[in-house]
XYZ file of C-alpha atoms in Angstrom:
578
model
C -86.327 -236.702 -12.853
C -88.416 -240.048 -14.267
C -91.492 -238.406 -12.596
C -91.250 -234.654 -13.851
C -90.669 -236.658 -17.053
C -93.754 -238.404 -16.621
C -96.086 -235.667 -16.104
C -95.093 -233.691 -18.223
C -95.809 -236.417 -21.101
C -98.986 -236.190 -19.148
C -100.119 -232.185 -19.677
C -98.422 -233.152 -23.148
C -101.241 -235.433 -23.703
C -104.156 -233.428 -22.010
C -103.404 -229.764 -24.368
C -103.011 -233.240 -27.377
C -106.802 -233.810 -26.706
C -107.749 -230.636 -26.655
C -106.291 -229.269 -29.380
C -107.440 -232.596 -31.535
C -111.191 -231.819 -29.961
C -110.745 -228.465 -31.449
C -109.181 -229.756 -35.087
C -111.978 -231.850 -35.257
C -114.323 -229.121 -34.850
C -113.100 -227.363 -36.813
C -113.157 -230.647 -39.516
C -117.261 -230.688 -39.094
C -118.121 -227.536 -39.825
C -118.178 -225.029 -35.703
C -115.959 -222.774 -35.003
C -112.687 -223.118 -33.420
C -113.483 -223.517 -29.607
C -110.058 -220.874 -28.774
C -108.675 -219.396 -31.817
C -112.152 -217.987 -33.366
C -111.584 -216.360 -36.857
C -113.492 -214.556 -39.056
C -115.552 -216.953 -41.111
C -114.455 -217.228 -44.206
C -116.052 -214.393 -48.010
C -117.562 -216.462 -49.914
C -115.345 -216.140 -53.652
C -118.684 -214.334 -55.920
C -120.326 -216.357 -58.180
C -118.338 -217.609 -61.072
C -119.383 -216.974 -64.861
C -118.393 -217.274 -68.340
C -115.915 -215.439 -70.694
C -119.029 -214.684 -73.790
C -122.280 -214.276 -70.917
C -122.178 -213.455 -67.123
C -124.034 -215.919 -65.002
C -128.008 -215.457 -65.043
C -128.429 -218.890 -63.469
C -125.914 -220.571 -61.410
C -127.660 -223.636 -61.021
C -127.122 -225.302 -64.214
C -124.276 -227.516 -64.402
C -120.985 -227.414 -65.867
C -120.151 -228.153 -69.107
C -118.310 -231.463 -69.396
C -115.332 -233.095 -71.370
C -118.433 -235.735 -71.989
C -118.727 -236.821 -75.757
C -121.806 -233.521 -77.379
C -121.577 -231.023 -79.849
C -118.603 -228.748 -80.067
C -121.242 -225.985 -80.302
C -123.521 -224.597 -77.892
C -122.816 -225.463 -75.545
C -124.831 -224.643 -71.585
C -121.704 -223.330 -69.870
C -121.584 -222.858 -66.189
C -124.867 -220.978 -65.313
C -125.821 -219.659 -68.692
C -129.254 -219.603 -69.206
C -131.307 -222.184 -71.272
C -132.110 -219.841 -74.987
C -134.666 -219.932 -76.796
C -137.398 -221.163 -73.079
C -140.588 -219.290 -72.824
C -141.576 -217.290 -70.210
C -144.265 -218.586 -67.673
C -145.148 -218.869 -64.002
C -144.345 -221.661 -62.559
C -146.603 -223.673 -60.981
C -146.771 -226.041 -57.329
C -148.184 -229.420 -57.718
C -148.879 -231.763 -54.194
C -148.943 -235.754 -54.203
C -148.948 -237.323 -51.880
C -148.592 -241.110 -51.086
C -148.931 -243.165 -48.102
C -144.780 -241.997 -46.275
C -144.166 -238.535 -49.015
C -146.223 -235.847 -49.597
C -144.380 -233.949 -52.395
C -143.611 -230.443 -53.546
C -143.343 -230.445 -58.096
C -142.791 -227.383 -59.363
C -144.034 -226.196 -63.150
C -140.442 -224.980 -64.335
C -138.849 -227.983 -64.642
C -141.073 -230.327 -63.015
C -138.216 -230.496 -60.220
C -138.976 -232.185 -57.187
C -138.544 -228.439 -54.710
C -139.935 -230.096 -50.971
C -140.902 -233.227 -49.637
C -142.324 -234.763 -45.853
C -141.078 -237.632 -44.520
C -145.181 -238.312 -43.290
C -143.963 -240.827 -40.632
C -141.151 -239.172 -38.810
C -142.182 -235.719 -36.696
C -141.004 -232.968 -37.887
C -139.863 -231.861 -33.223
C -138.712 -234.660 -31.561
C -140.595 -236.106 -28.965
C -138.423 -234.155 -26.406
C -137.842 -230.975 -27.964
C -140.419 -227.740 -27.008
C -142.214 -228.061 -30.411
C -145.113 -230.730 -29.941
C -146.104 -229.874 -32.931
C -147.175 -232.870 -35.174
C -145.705 -232.175 -38.277
C -144.181 -234.358 -40.199
C -139.927 -234.234 -41.534
C -139.350 -231.544 -44.278
C -136.523 -233.108 -46.147
C -137.304 -231.132 -49.241
C -137.598 -227.737 -49.374
C -137.693 -224.296 -50.830
C -137.953 -221.428 -48.789
C -136.323 -217.722 -47.101
C -133.976 -219.331 -44.757
C -133.618 -222.943 -46.746
C -132.873 -224.594 -49.996
C -132.370 -228.826 -51.005
C -134.093 -229.574 -53.964
C -133.246 -232.344 -56.691
C -133.300 -231.006 -60.663
C -132.811 -231.838 -63.589
C -132.680 -231.467 -67.266
C -130.634 -230.931 -70.361
C -126.859 -229.522 -71.706
C -125.027 -230.036 -74.616
C -127.192 -227.570 -76.561
C -130.264 -225.423 -76.537
C -132.230 -227.793 -75.110
C -134.810 -228.117 -71.841
C -133.764 -227.503 -68.474
C -134.845 -227.489 -64.350
C -135.359 -223.880 -65.300
C -138.019 -224.649 -68.628
C -141.783 -224.038 -68.068
C -143.337 -227.110 -67.676
C -147.256 -228.583 -68.181
C -148.100 -231.760 -65.286
C -149.966 -234.045 -68.970
C -151.517 -236.036 -65.951
C -150.634 -237.999 -62.642
C -153.328 -238.048 -59.689
C -152.198 -236.102 -56.647
C -152.665 -238.656 -53.686
C -152.040 -242.562 -53.588
C -155.901 -243.728 -53.530
C -156.539 -246.938 -51.858
C -156.149 -249.694 -52.228
C -153.305 -248.483 -54.859
C -150.379 -248.942 -55.109
C -148.555 -246.846 -57.467
C -149.099 -243.205 -59.105
C -146.854 -241.149 -61.853
C -146.669 -237.787 -62.194
C -145.731 -236.857 -65.986
C -144.963 -233.639 -66.775
C -143.414 -232.359 -69.984
C -142.052 -229.287 -71.774
C -141.845 -227.088 -74.548
C -139.808 -227.496 -77.427
C -136.272 -226.042 -76.827
C -133.869 -226.188 -80.020
C -137.222 -228.582 -80.819
C -136.564 -230.598 -78.410
C -138.664 -231.668 -75.908
C -138.466 -233.361 -72.073
C -140.865 -235.451 -70.382
C -140.199 -236.642 -67.192
C -142.353 -239.289 -65.917
C -142.416 -239.754 -61.754
C -143.035 -242.956 -60.311
C -144.187 -243.337 -56.971
C -145.421 -246.694 -55.172
C -146.598 -247.271 -52.105
C -144.510 -247.552 -48.632
C -141.374 -246.459 -51.134
C -139.176 -243.575 -50.511
C -137.339 -244.172 -53.969
C -138.786 -242.305 -56.913
C -138.339 -244.179 -60.425
C -137.355 -241.070 -62.354
C -138.190 -241.410 -66.776
C -136.862 -238.664 -68.786
C -137.732 -239.235 -71.897
C -136.382 -236.910 -74.585
C -137.974 -235.961 -78.700
C -135.643 -234.461 -81.398
C -138.499 -232.649 -83.229
C -135.944 -230.977 -85.762
C -134.910 -231.349 -89.069
C -130.992 -232.479 -87.172
C -129.412 -235.201 -85.376
C -128.772 -233.890 -81.954
C -126.452 -235.356 -79.082
C -128.486 -234.145 -75.082
C -126.387 -235.064 -71.929
C -128.879 -236.042 -68.793
C -128.263 -234.104 -65.910
C -129.205 -234.745 -62.765
C -128.624 -232.824 -59.039
C -129.030 -232.044 -55.833
C -128.857 -228.529 -54.099
C -128.688 -227.218 -51.163
C -126.900 -224.555 -48.840
C -124.640 -225.411 -46.433
C -125.933 -224.837 -43.258
C -125.465 -227.170 -40.467
C -128.061 -228.908 -38.735
C -129.463 -227.134 -35.214
C -129.593 -230.943 -33.396
C -124.510 -230.296 -33.806
C -123.407 -229.519 -30.465
C -119.980 -227.760 -29.679
C -119.870 -231.392 -27.933
C -120.451 -234.120 -31.376
C -121.559 -233.229 -34.762
C -122.612 -235.497 -37.392
C -121.210 -234.915 -41.807
C -123.790 -232.786 -43.035
C -122.727 -232.413 -47.843
C -122.537 -234.851 -50.579
C -121.404 -237.977 -51.645
C -120.566 -239.671 -54.290
C -120.048 -243.880 -54.707
C -119.209 -245.929 -57.101
C -117.725 -249.828 -56.999
C -113.787 -248.712 -57.388
C -113.198 -245.588 -54.951
C -115.896 -246.538 -52.710
C -117.830 -244.431 -50.805
C -116.202 -240.914 -50.414
C -117.905 -237.492 -48.447
C -117.338 -234.114 -50.210
C -117.110 -231.661 -47.380
C -119.005 -228.213 -48.242
C -115.642 -226.801 -47.105
C -113.126 -228.384 -49.338
C -116.038 -227.328 -51.814
C -115.306 -223.313 -51.794
C -112.024 -224.164 -51.937
C -111.730 -225.990 -54.848
C -110.347 -229.069 -53.076
C -113.058 -231.326 -53.231
C -111.885 -235.090 -54.192
C -114.303 -237.847 -55.673
C -113.748 -239.896 -58.840
C -115.136 -237.963 -61.402
C -115.829 -240.440 -63.978
C -117.626 -243.788 -63.260
C -119.763 -246.025 -64.680
C -121.890 -247.182 -61.276
C -122.448 -245.230 -58.600
C -124.917 -243.204 -57.144
C -123.878 -239.229 -55.597
C -126.057 -237.973 -52.924
C -126.527 -234.886 -50.271
C -126.611 -235.762 -47.109
C -127.478 -234.629 -43.343
C -128.084 -236.500 -39.344
C -130.532 -239.317 -40.160
C -132.017 -238.388 -44.010
C -130.477 -238.177 -46.832
C -131.635 -237.736 -50.731
C -129.611 -239.846 -53.718
C -129.653 -240.189 -57.884
C -129.113 -243.799 -59.511
C -128.752 -244.223 -62.573
C -128.498 -247.204 -63.753
C -125.415 -249.535 -63.581
C -123.274 -249.494 -67.186
C -124.242 -246.080 -67.726
C -121.216 -243.935 -68.102
C -121.612 -240.510 -65.974
C -119.078 -237.471 -65.237
C -119.915 -237.355 -61.277
C -119.386 -233.324 -60.015
C -119.824 -230.664 -57.207
C -120.017 -227.612 -56.730
C -120.326 -224.577 -55.115
C -123.091 -222.338 -57.246
C -124.004 -219.751 -55.488
C -122.996 -217.671 -51.653
C -124.307 -221.218 -49.426
C -125.664 -222.552 -52.050
C -123.983 -225.997 -52.977
C -124.942 -229.342 -56.143
C -124.011 -232.646 -56.377
C -124.870 -233.994 -59.580
C -123.812 -236.320 -63.031
C -124.002 -236.025 -66.331
C -124.615 -238.820 -68.614
C -124.188 -238.285 -72.571
C -127.323 -239.512 -74.427
C -127.328 -241.312 -77.719
C -127.819 -239.321 -80.476
C -131.531 -239.264 -81.577
C -131.809 -238.445 -85.539
C -135.307 -236.040 -86.805
C -138.330 -237.802 -84.981
C -136.699 -239.588 -83.104
C -136.554 -240.049 -78.522
C -135.156 -242.151 -75.769
C -135.663 -242.839 -72.391
C -133.389 -243.126 -69.740
C -134.003 -243.903 -66.666
C -132.737 -243.090 -63.202
C -133.914 -243.051 -59.718
C -134.473 -240.409 -57.129
C -133.703 -242.009 -53.334
C -135.699 -239.253 -51.330
C -136.451 -240.421 -46.867
C -134.494 -241.835 -43.901
C -131.238 -243.610 -44.003
C -132.859 -247.575 -43.301
C -129.988 -249.735 -44.044
C -132.579 -252.503 -44.674
C -134.176 -250.263 -46.733
C -131.339 -248.622 -48.613
C -129.666 -251.928 -49.699
C -132.320 -253.382 -51.950
C -132.744 -249.293 -53.867
C -128.647 -249.611 -55.428
C -125.607 -251.155 -54.235
C -123.484 -248.958 -51.636
C -126.739 -246.614 -51.064
C -126.717 -247.983 -47.224
C -123.644 -246.063 -47.268
C -125.073 -242.473 -46.577
C -125.471 -244.337 -43.310
C -122.735 -242.941 -42.656
C -120.008 -245.231 -39.815
C -116.564 -243.686 -40.851
C -113.547 -246.097 -40.853
C -115.141 -248.593 -38.559
C -117.770 -249.316 -41.181
C -116.753 -252.615 -40.814
C -117.267 -253.141 -36.638
C -120.926 -251.272 -36.905
C -122.207 -252.691 -39.797
C -122.623 -255.949 -37.681
C -123.531 -254.564 -34.215
C -126.177 -253.223 -35.881
C -127.674 -256.243 -37.611
C -127.039 -257.709 -33.850
C -129.577 -254.525 -32.425
C -131.503 -255.341 -34.478
C -132.116 -258.619 -34.325
C -132.755 -257.540 -30.537
C -135.217 -255.216 -31.128
C -137.221 -257.746 -33.051
C -136.985 -259.290 -29.673
C -137.917 -257.241 -26.870
C -139.491 -254.142 -28.760
C -138.085 -251.592 -27.465
C -134.600 -249.643 -28.333
C -133.925 -248.848 -25.004
C -133.412 -252.224 -23.750
C -132.224 -252.859 -26.639
C -129.657 -251.269 -26.481
C -128.556 -252.658 -23.057
C -129.035 -256.034 -24.156
C -126.204 -255.586 -26.652
C -123.658 -254.031 -24.246
C -124.668 -257.126 -21.619
C -123.161 -259.327 -24.778
C -120.206 -257.784 -26.039
C -119.086 -257.096 -22.726
C -120.033 -261.686 -22.644
C -117.848 -261.410 -25.608
C -115.157 -260.205 -23.787
C -115.194 -261.299 -20.441
C -111.807 -262.915 -20.208
C -110.171 -259.895 -22.204
C -111.360 -258.337 -19.542
C -110.699 -260.457 -16.602
C -106.769 -260.330 -17.542
C -106.919 -256.279 -17.285
C -108.727 -256.631 -14.478
C -106.332 -259.042 -12.527
C -103.984 -256.768 -13.734
C -104.973 -254.070 -11.836
C -106.249 -256.020 -8.445
C -103.001 -257.071 -8.686
C -101.685 -252.863 -8.718
C -103.673 -252.112 -5.975
C -102.587 -254.593 -3.677
C -99.044 -253.715 -4.095
C -99.969 -249.692 -4.220
C -99.945 -249.138 -0.208
C -96.021 -250.805 -0.223
C -95.247 -248.630 -3.054
C -96.262 -245.432 -1.873
C -93.935 -246.729 1.194
C -90.959 -246.719 -0.747
C -91.621 -243.688 -3.077
C -91.648 -241.953 1.351
C -88.283 -244.020 1.465
C -86.858 -243.602 -1.496
C -87.988 -240.086 -2.703
C -84.322 -238.392 -3.176
C -83.101 -241.223 -5.150
C -84.733 -241.914 -8.708
C -82.567 -244.303 -9.594
C -82.885 -246.246 -6.398
C -87.130 -246.153 -6.525
C -87.272 -246.851 -10.331
C -84.467 -249.648 -9.103
C -86.959 -250.947 -6.389
C -89.910 -250.520 -8.255
C -89.198 -252.708 -10.895
C -87.638 -255.655 -8.589
C -91.111 -255.711 -6.416
C -92.679 -256.007 -10.134
C -91.237 -258.194 -10.542
C -91.185 -260.660 -7.352
C -95.443 -259.936 -7.636
C -95.254 -260.975 -10.713
C -97.023 -258.258 -12.066
C -97.382 -255.730 -15.621
C -98.016 -251.615 -15.308
C -99.258 -251.937 -19.024
C -101.193 -255.537 -18.499
C -104.247 -253.536 -17.890
C -104.411 -251.544 -20.708
C -103.484 -253.876 -23.581
C -107.188 -256.247 -23.539
C -109.067 -252.408 -23.016
C -107.228 -251.026 -25.805
C -108.109 -253.790 -27.938
C -111.793 -253.268 -27.261
C -112.035 -249.010 -28.300
C -112.699 -249.351 -31.458
C -115.142 -252.032 -31.330
C -117.315 -249.569 -27.857
C -116.214 -246.115 -30.660
C -118.335 -248.159 -33.529
C -121.377 -248.640 -31.220
C -120.925 -245.205 -31.076
C -121.460 -244.548 -34.725
C -124.362 -247.326 -34.427
C -126.296 -245.791 -31.760
C -125.701 -241.695 -33.244
C -126.411 -242.529 -36.290
C -129.770 -245.069 -36.635
C -133.044 -242.934 -37.497
C -134.576 -245.743 -35.715
C -133.436 -243.584 -32.080
C -135.111 -240.896 -33.872
C -137.920 -240.514 -31.083
C -137.416 -244.256 -29.575
C -138.941 -244.112 -26.218
C -136.549 -246.306 -23.475
C -138.828 -245.993 -20.216
C -140.509 -242.816 -17.974
C -139.028 -239.526 -18.692
C -136.781 -241.042 -22.437
C -138.758 -240.967 -24.573
C -137.097 -239.703 -27.468
C -133.187 -241.791 -27.078
C -131.676 -239.985 -30.131
C -132.028 -236.676 -27.956
C -130.532 -235.763 -24.674
C -132.053 -236.816 -21.185
C -134.754 -233.375 -20.186
C -133.584 -234.099 -16.622
C -130.032 -234.870 -16.926
C -131.083 -238.246 -15.277
C -128.949 -239.928 -16.811
C -125.700 -237.923 -17.050
C -125.655 -237.615 -12.926
C -125.472 -240.977 -13.020
C -123.333 -241.948 -15.709
C -120.251 -239.278 -14.031
C -121.699 -241.679 -10.536
C -120.924 -245.454 -12.086
C -117.653 -242.890 -13.833
C -116.603 -241.594 -10.949
C -116.680 -245.535 -9.134
C -114.866 -247.220 -11.685
C -111.836 -244.847 -10.840
C -111.810 -244.999 -7.963
C -112.098 -249.178 -7.932
C -108.521 -248.684 -10.216
C -105.160 -247.921 -8.544
C -103.720 -245.320 -7.886
C -100.845 -243.964 -9.711
C -97.612 -243.841 -7.703
C -97.219 -239.994 -9.039
C -99.631 -237.312 -7.293
C -99.843 -235.251 -10.729
C -100.882 -238.219 -12.902
C -102.971 -239.685 -9.803
C -105.010 -235.977 -10.504
C -105.051 -236.875 -13.672
C -106.569 -240.747 -13.638
C -109.666 -238.341 -11.619
C -109.740 -235.235 -14.211
C -110.002 -236.831 -17.194
C -113.259 -239.035 -16.028
C -114.931 -235.638 -14.302
C -114.004 -233.874 -17.635
C -115.489 -236.692 -20.073
C -119.047 -236.970 -17.900
C -119.353 -232.877 -18.515
C -119.615 -233.726 -21.926
C -122.497 -236.890 -22.058
C -124.930 -234.298 -20.570
C -125.507 -232.680 -24.236
C -125.039 -236.114 -25.792
C -128.551 -238.457 -27.316
C -130.036 -240.612 -24.521
C -128.735 -243.305 -26.240
C -125.297 -243.113 -25.619
C -125.828 -242.374 -22.224
C -128.133 -245.868 -21.760
C -125.082 -247.184 -23.557
C -122.322 -245.711 -21.718
C -123.849 -246.260 -18.005
C -124.371 -250.012 -18.763
C -121.156 -250.789 -19.886
C -119.401 -249.095 -16.677
C -121.791 -250.879 -14.421
C -121.217 -254.714 -16.199
C -117.664 -252.902 -15.556
C -118.166 -252.042 -12.012
C -119.408 -255.859 -11.267
C -116.402 -257.284 -13.164
C -114.170 -256.037 -11.120
C -115.753 -255.824 -8.218
C -115.802 -259.817 -8.835
C -112.164 -260.427 -9.503
C -110.860 -258.129 -6.669
C -112.871 -260.819 -4.492
C -112.291 -263.312 -6.033
C -107.808 -262.376 -5.706
C -108.675 -261.465 -1.611
C -108.202 -257.321 -2.187
C -110.272 -255.422 -0.116
C -112.839 -253.868 -1.925
C -111.013 -250.109 -1.453
C -112.224 -246.781 -3.123
C -109.971 -244.896 -3.789
C -110.733 -241.298 -2.666
C -109.934 -237.753 -4.814
C -110.165 -235.575 -1.609
C -106.794 -236.202 -0.137
C -105.014 -235.790 -3.807
C -106.913 -231.956 -4.364
C -105.585 -231.069 -0.782
C -101.668 -231.361 -1.237
C -102.086 -234.544 0.747
C -99.805 -237.836 -0.040
C -102.608 -240.670 -0.750
C -103.552 -242.780 2.258
C -100.676 -246.495 2.664
């Protein structure tokens, strides 16, 4: 009866793992594995009660201080804006190639010159830079800003490139690009972008001039607009977060799923006086950052079918006739380099998302980076990092492996006893407990030390998956990109082999069904690694090899023969050899 209960528990455990995986896929925006349904039909864009939606990418009116009349409603086109043909202006630094639109002076294109569009292991071997911001027929990703709270210039208002060189000259450390709007309702908006050599953060000054004969109280909005498509690099076996994020000192880093925005279930801090709003994807991010102490209202919403915006609105001081004011902001457009992000704004490094294991992942990344400073190769840095982690857990692992060795030593006696008492489950259980007491064996002694280490290795998994340094980083020979799967599947095969050896070294569960599951689970796990980035597989191989070496060493010291428990007899339906 006990064996039946254990078998049922193993089956329940296996099914639970499969269902959890399916829910994880759904959580990350993938189709469910087992019960795929039709894609939800997007709701039509909302309009106002008094006017149709002319431009759904304008932010909604907010409760921040402003005029009680004339406030732009969701999607309302700005009144009084002149009509003109939009022009594109290209600006280049040593790390960025930017495209500005004269319509609103918005940033509609950003190529990262130091990051290739394609990975080295992909079929596309072009040397084109990676495109982050874009506006084409298949994808949209923009950075916009403007004024609301009345008939004011918005990101739809035509602007003129007033000054600014088109590229950063040799010996020049920074350049400025200035856009000036025509007056809308007697108010003019001037945007000045300041780009620096080697920097992905752009200082953006918004100058507002009141040329009317009355006081005005505009509100400045900053927003990032992106389509809701998942990245092509996501697979059914692993997926990274893509979507908006909001950070504040009070509630820290809050991710906002596109699906939650669609269902009006997005939860994040709406009002704050610090932090940033961001749009995050694997390896790269954009963010709008206002100065600390500037009150703002954060928003995230769907503005069209499969098009979403995240942003912040801040109320500007009242401007009397003839007055002007400046509001500073920072626009980040670049890779998720922790050291760089930490210098731009507090908490910005969290766009590199380690999830709930950040407290463990950050020290691991710091240590790996230090190792890389010595060896100069990210592949060998991974190997050495795992060696250091295994060394730090050596005595904890030794305790687990000693327990396993004792179990394996008495395993033939357990199998003989089970065969002898198979008709008397109660006597079998009593005899087994007596044997454990006499031999001073704890059946769970090998589990707890390993369970303690699991969070560390999961954190290391996220470090390797999230670090942009792995992208296009070679290791040796055929591994030219640690962020892509092994093109010849050599590493996954080695990983599968080491996993099988490690399983064979473990004591065989007395119950035949449990013994079969003990072999099936690692095999299923190994298949997943055929689709994982090479860096992750390399880390797991290193861990397996070190585990096998330590386990074999401890077995030898304890006088336990290094005998492999093979699965062939199990799956033929025979009893394992005694």
